[in-house]
Tab-separated table of C-alpha atoms in Angstrom:
chain	number	residue	atom	x	y	z
W	4	MET	CA	-30.357	-6.654	12.004
W	5	SER	CA	-27.904	-8.140	9.521
W	6	THR	CA	-26.304	-6.174	6.731
W	7	ASN	CA	-25.539	-7.846	3.427
W	8	ILE	CA	-22.320	-6.832	1.718
W	9	ASP	CA	-21.722	-7.300	-1.982
W	10	ILE	CA	-18.014	-8.086	-1.635
W	11	GLU	CA	-17.528	-8.259	-5.404
W	12	LEU	CA	-18.912	-4.749	-5.897
W	13	LEU	CA	-16.969	-3.438	-2.905
W	14	ASN	CA	-13.722	-4.966	-4.228
W	15	ARG	CA	-14.309	-3.666	-7.746
W	16	ASN	CA	-14.921	-0.088	-6.567
W	17	ASN	CA	-11.975	-0.166	-4.198
W	18	PHE	CA	-9.735	-1.676	-6.886
W	19	ARG	CA	-10.566	1.163	-9.273
W	20	ASN	CA	-9.619	3.715	-6.622
W	21	CYS	CA	-6.388	1.849	-5.850
W	22	LEU	CA	-5.445	1.944	-9.529
W	23	GLU	CA	-6.243	5.653	-9.630
W	24	ALA	CA	-4.109	6.198	-6.522
W	25	LEU	CA	-1.083	4.602	-8.212
W	26	ALA	CA	-1.788	6.370	-11.505
W	27	ARG	CA	-1.986	9.757	-9.739
W	28	PRO	CA	0.596	9.672	-6.933
W	29	GLY	CA	-0.027	12.084	-4.088
W	30	ASP	CA	-3.765	12.393	-4.750
W	31	VAL	CA	-6.214	11.048	-2.179
W	32	PHE	CA	-9.059	8.678	-3.037
W	33	PRO	CA	-11.868	7.091	-1.011
W	34	ILE	CA	-11.873	3.463	0.027
W	35	LYS	CA	-14.973	1.737	1.328
W	36	PRO	CA	-14.261	-0.274	4.493
W	37	PHE	CA	-14.884	-3.988	4.912
W	38	ALA	CA	-15.639	-5.199	8.448
W	39	ASP	CA	-15.288	-1.567	9.597
W	40	SER	CA	-11.693	-1.391	8.381
W	41	SER	CA	-10.040	0.142	5.312
W	42	LEU	CA	-7.070	-2.166	5.874
W	43	MET	CA	-9.364	-5.209	5.764
W	44	ALA	CA	-10.969	-3.820	2.601
W	45	MET	CA	-7.515	-3.697	0.981
W	46	ALA	CA	-6.802	-7.261	2.137
W	47	ALA	CA	-10.137	-8.594	0.873
W	48	MET	CA	-9.504	-6.920	-2.489
W	49	LEU	CA	-5.817	-7.840	-3.032
W	50	LEU	CA	-5.404	-11.273	-1.504
W	51	TYR	CA	-6.186	-14.630	-3.086
W	52	SER	CA	-4.821	-18.176	-2.856
W	53	GLU	CA	-1.680	-17.600	-4.956
W	54	VAL	CA	-0.288	-14.619	-3.027
W	55	SER	CA	1.103	-14.295	0.467
W	56	PHE	CA	0.860	-11.624	3.113
W	57	TYR	CA	2.408	-10.378	6.313
W	58	GLN	CA	0.420	-8.410	8.835
W	59	GLN	CA	1.201	-6.315	11.852
W	60	ALA	CA	-2.229	-4.928	12.467
W	61	GLU	CA	-5.019	-5.237	15.014
W	62	GLU	CA	-7.711	-6.612	12.694
W	63	ASP	CA	-9.018	-10.204	12.741
W	64	TRP	CA	-7.002	-11.877	9.982
W	65	ASN	CA	-8.716	-15.266	10.392
W	66	MET	CA	-11.685	-13.904	8.451
W	67	ILE	CA	-9.427	-12.659	5.621
W	68	GLN	CA	-7.606	-15.983	5.446
W	69	ALA	CA	-10.913	-17.850	5.269
W	70	LEU	CA	-12.244	-15.463	2.620
W	71	THR	CA	-9.132	-15.368	0.411
W	72	ASN	CA	-7.243	-18.591	1.211
W	73	SER	CA	-4.057	-16.514	1.224
W	74	LYS	CA	-1.051	-17.606	3.259
W	75	GLU	CA	0.514	-15.567	6.076
W	76	VAL	CA	4.331	-15.572	5.863
W	77	ALA	CA	7.350	-13.647	7.183
W	78	ALA	CA	7.692	-10.037	6.001
W	79	LYS	CA	10.677	-10.814	3.754
W	80	GLU	CA	8.624	-13.401	1.806
W	81	ALA	CA	5.302	-11.559	1.595
W	82	ASP	CA	3.701	-10.174	-1.553
W	83	TYR	CA	1.645	-7.768	0.564
W	84	LEU	CA	2.549	-6.234	3.925
W	85	PHE	CA	-0.374	-4.841	5.965
W	86	LEU	CA	0.959	-2.544	8.665
W	87	ASN	CA	-0.422	-0.355	11.446
W	88	SER	CA	2.255	2.184	10.592
W	89	PRO	CA	5.052	2.573	8.031
W	90	LEU	CA	8.177	1.216	9.757
W	91	GLU	CA	11.672	1.212	8.288
W	92	LYS	CA	12.332	-2.399	9.322
W	93	HIS	CA	9.437	-3.606	7.161
W	94	LEU	CA	10.607	-1.515	4.214
W	95	LEU	CA	14.074	-3.052	4.517
W	96	GLU	CA	12.614	-6.576	4.672
W	97	ALA	CA	10.156	-6.119	1.801
W	98	LYS	CA	11.161	-7.934	-1.361
W	99	ALA	CA	11.972	-5.755	-4.375
W	100	GLY	CA	11.925	-8.426	-7.098
W	101	ASP	CA	14.907	-9.251	-9.294
W	102	GLN	CA	15.998	-8.421	-12.850
W	103	GLN	CA	14.342	-11.555	-14.256
W	104	ASN	CA	11.155	-11.159	-12.203
W	105	PRO	CA	10.602	-7.582	-11.024
W	106	GLU	CA	6.927	-8.381	-10.501
W	107	PHE	CA	7.896	-10.573	-7.542
W	108	SER	CA	8.141	-7.504	-5.352
W	109	ALA	CA	6.091	-6.448	-2.360
W	110	THR	CA	3.361	-3.871	-1.868
W	111	LEU	CA	3.202	-2.166	1.510
W	112	ILE	CA	-0.181	-1.027	2.820
W	113	CYS	CA	0.229	1.229	5.867
W	114	CYS	CA	-2.307	2.810	8.194
W	115	CYS	CA	-1.413	6.405	8.972
W	116	ASP	CA	-2.632	9.982	9.227
W	117	LEU	CA	-2.660	11.425	5.705
W	118	ALA	CA	-3.098	14.932	7.119
W	119	SER	CA	0.431	15.109	8.501
W	120	GLY	CA	3.905	14.067	7.518
W	121	THR	CA	7.051	15.078	5.674
W	122	GLY	CA	6.856	17.700	2.938
W	123	VAL	CA	7.852	16.261	-0.439
W	124	ARG	CA	7.960	17.098	-4.121
W	125	LEU	CA	6.789	14.231	-6.321
W	126	SER	CA	7.622	13.730	-9.977
W	127	GLY	CA	7.265	10.958	-12.498
W	128	PRO	CA	4.480	9.154	-14.372
W	129	GLY	CA	1.000	10.428	-13.516
W	130	ILE	CA	2.254	13.820	-12.328
W	131	ASP	CA	2.177	16.889	-14.563
W	132	GLY	CA	5.630	18.330	-13.851
W	133	THR	CA	5.924	18.150	-10.083
W	134	LYS	CA	3.513	18.011	-7.157
W	135	GLU	CA	4.174	19.272	-3.639
W	136	THR	CA	2.410	17.396	-0.874
W	137	SER	CA	3.211	15.596	2.364
W	138	LEU	CA	3.652	11.885	2.991
W	139	PRO	CA	2.917	10.331	6.400
W	140	VAL	CA	6.451	8.994	6.902
W	141	THR	CA	9.779	10.185	8.301
W	142	THR	CA	12.623	11.553	6.215
W	143	SER	CA	14.721	8.470	7.025
W	144	PHE	CA	11.887	6.251	5.737
W	145	LEU	CA	11.805	8.263	2.497
W	146	ARG	CA	15.576	7.922	2.069
W	147	LEU	CA	15.322	4.149	2.496
W	148	LEU	CA	12.417	4.056	0.043
W	149	ALA	CA	14.488	5.961	-2.512
W	150	GLN	CA	17.287	3.422	-2.120
W	151	LYS	CA	14.859	0.497	-2.399
W	152	ASN	CA	13.322	1.934	-5.590
W	153	ASN	CA	16.587	3.166	-7.100
W	154	HIS	CA	16.938	0.425	-9.757
W	155	PHE	CA	13.679	0.398	-11.708
W	156	PRO	CA	11.878	-1.903	-12.429
W	157	LEU	CA	12.887	-3.246	-9.022
W	158	GLY	CA	11.303	-1.747	-5.920
W	159	VAL	CA	8.144	-1.617	-3.872
W	160	ASP	CA	4.794	0.098	-4.285
W	161	MET	CA	3.033	1.686	-1.329
W	162	TYR	CA	-0.450	2.616	-0.206
W	163	PHE	CA	-1.085	4.893	2.762
W	164	ILE	CA	-4.547	4.459	4.324
W	165	SER	CA	-6.104	6.889	6.777
W	166	GLY	CA	-8.673	6.346	9.482
W	167	ASN	CA	-11.231	8.395	7.531
W	168	ASN	CA	-11.325	5.784	4.728
W	169	THR	CA	-9.047	7.476	2.234
W	170	LEU	CA	-5.902	6.261	0.521
W	171	CYS	CA	-2.897	7.614	-1.308
W	172	GLY	CA	-0.649	5.566	-3.596
W	173	LEU	CA	3.075	5.831	-4.174
W	174	PRO	CA	4.325	3.602	-7.004
W	175	ARG	CA	7.985	2.684	-7.400
W	176	THR	CA	8.196	4.930	-10.481
W	177	THR	CA	7.601	8.102	-8.461
W	178	MET	CA	10.617	10.218	-7.580
W	179	VAL	CA	10.378	11.727	-4.102
W	180	GLU	CA	12.328	14.860	-3.157
W	181	ILE	CA	12.288	15.804	0.529
W	182	LEU	CA	11.496	19.502	1.053
């Protein structure tokens, strides 16, 4: 029995939740999987012919390339990095834009367990005062992220995606204090 997927509707709903996740850092939102994968759903939604990506994940990326006509490149050149886990080496390689073109930065999309991680206090746009939560990364990763995002508008945005089809956003404007 075949199942028809309305990819446009799926992408639109997931895009709304991704925007909400960046607008409300630290909050968790649902994401509907594509090809049984939340990571593939993010790729199908974000990629198109004029952007590039890097992937270190187990999914079948041939389908995404055929669907989006996006180019796979090295991590340091990629607009989007799709990762099985948040690794410091990828954060260091990710482009942060420049003063003339801060929009030429990378977005990291990492698979992880949202239920565990490092305790943090978030502040900045989208947060009323401060918010205490945990992020599924190490303290050294958070220190590197703070350095990478230290000169706004330069920096990287991040999405953390869990196996239970939920996501959390962390825009470059969010200040992260390790607890």
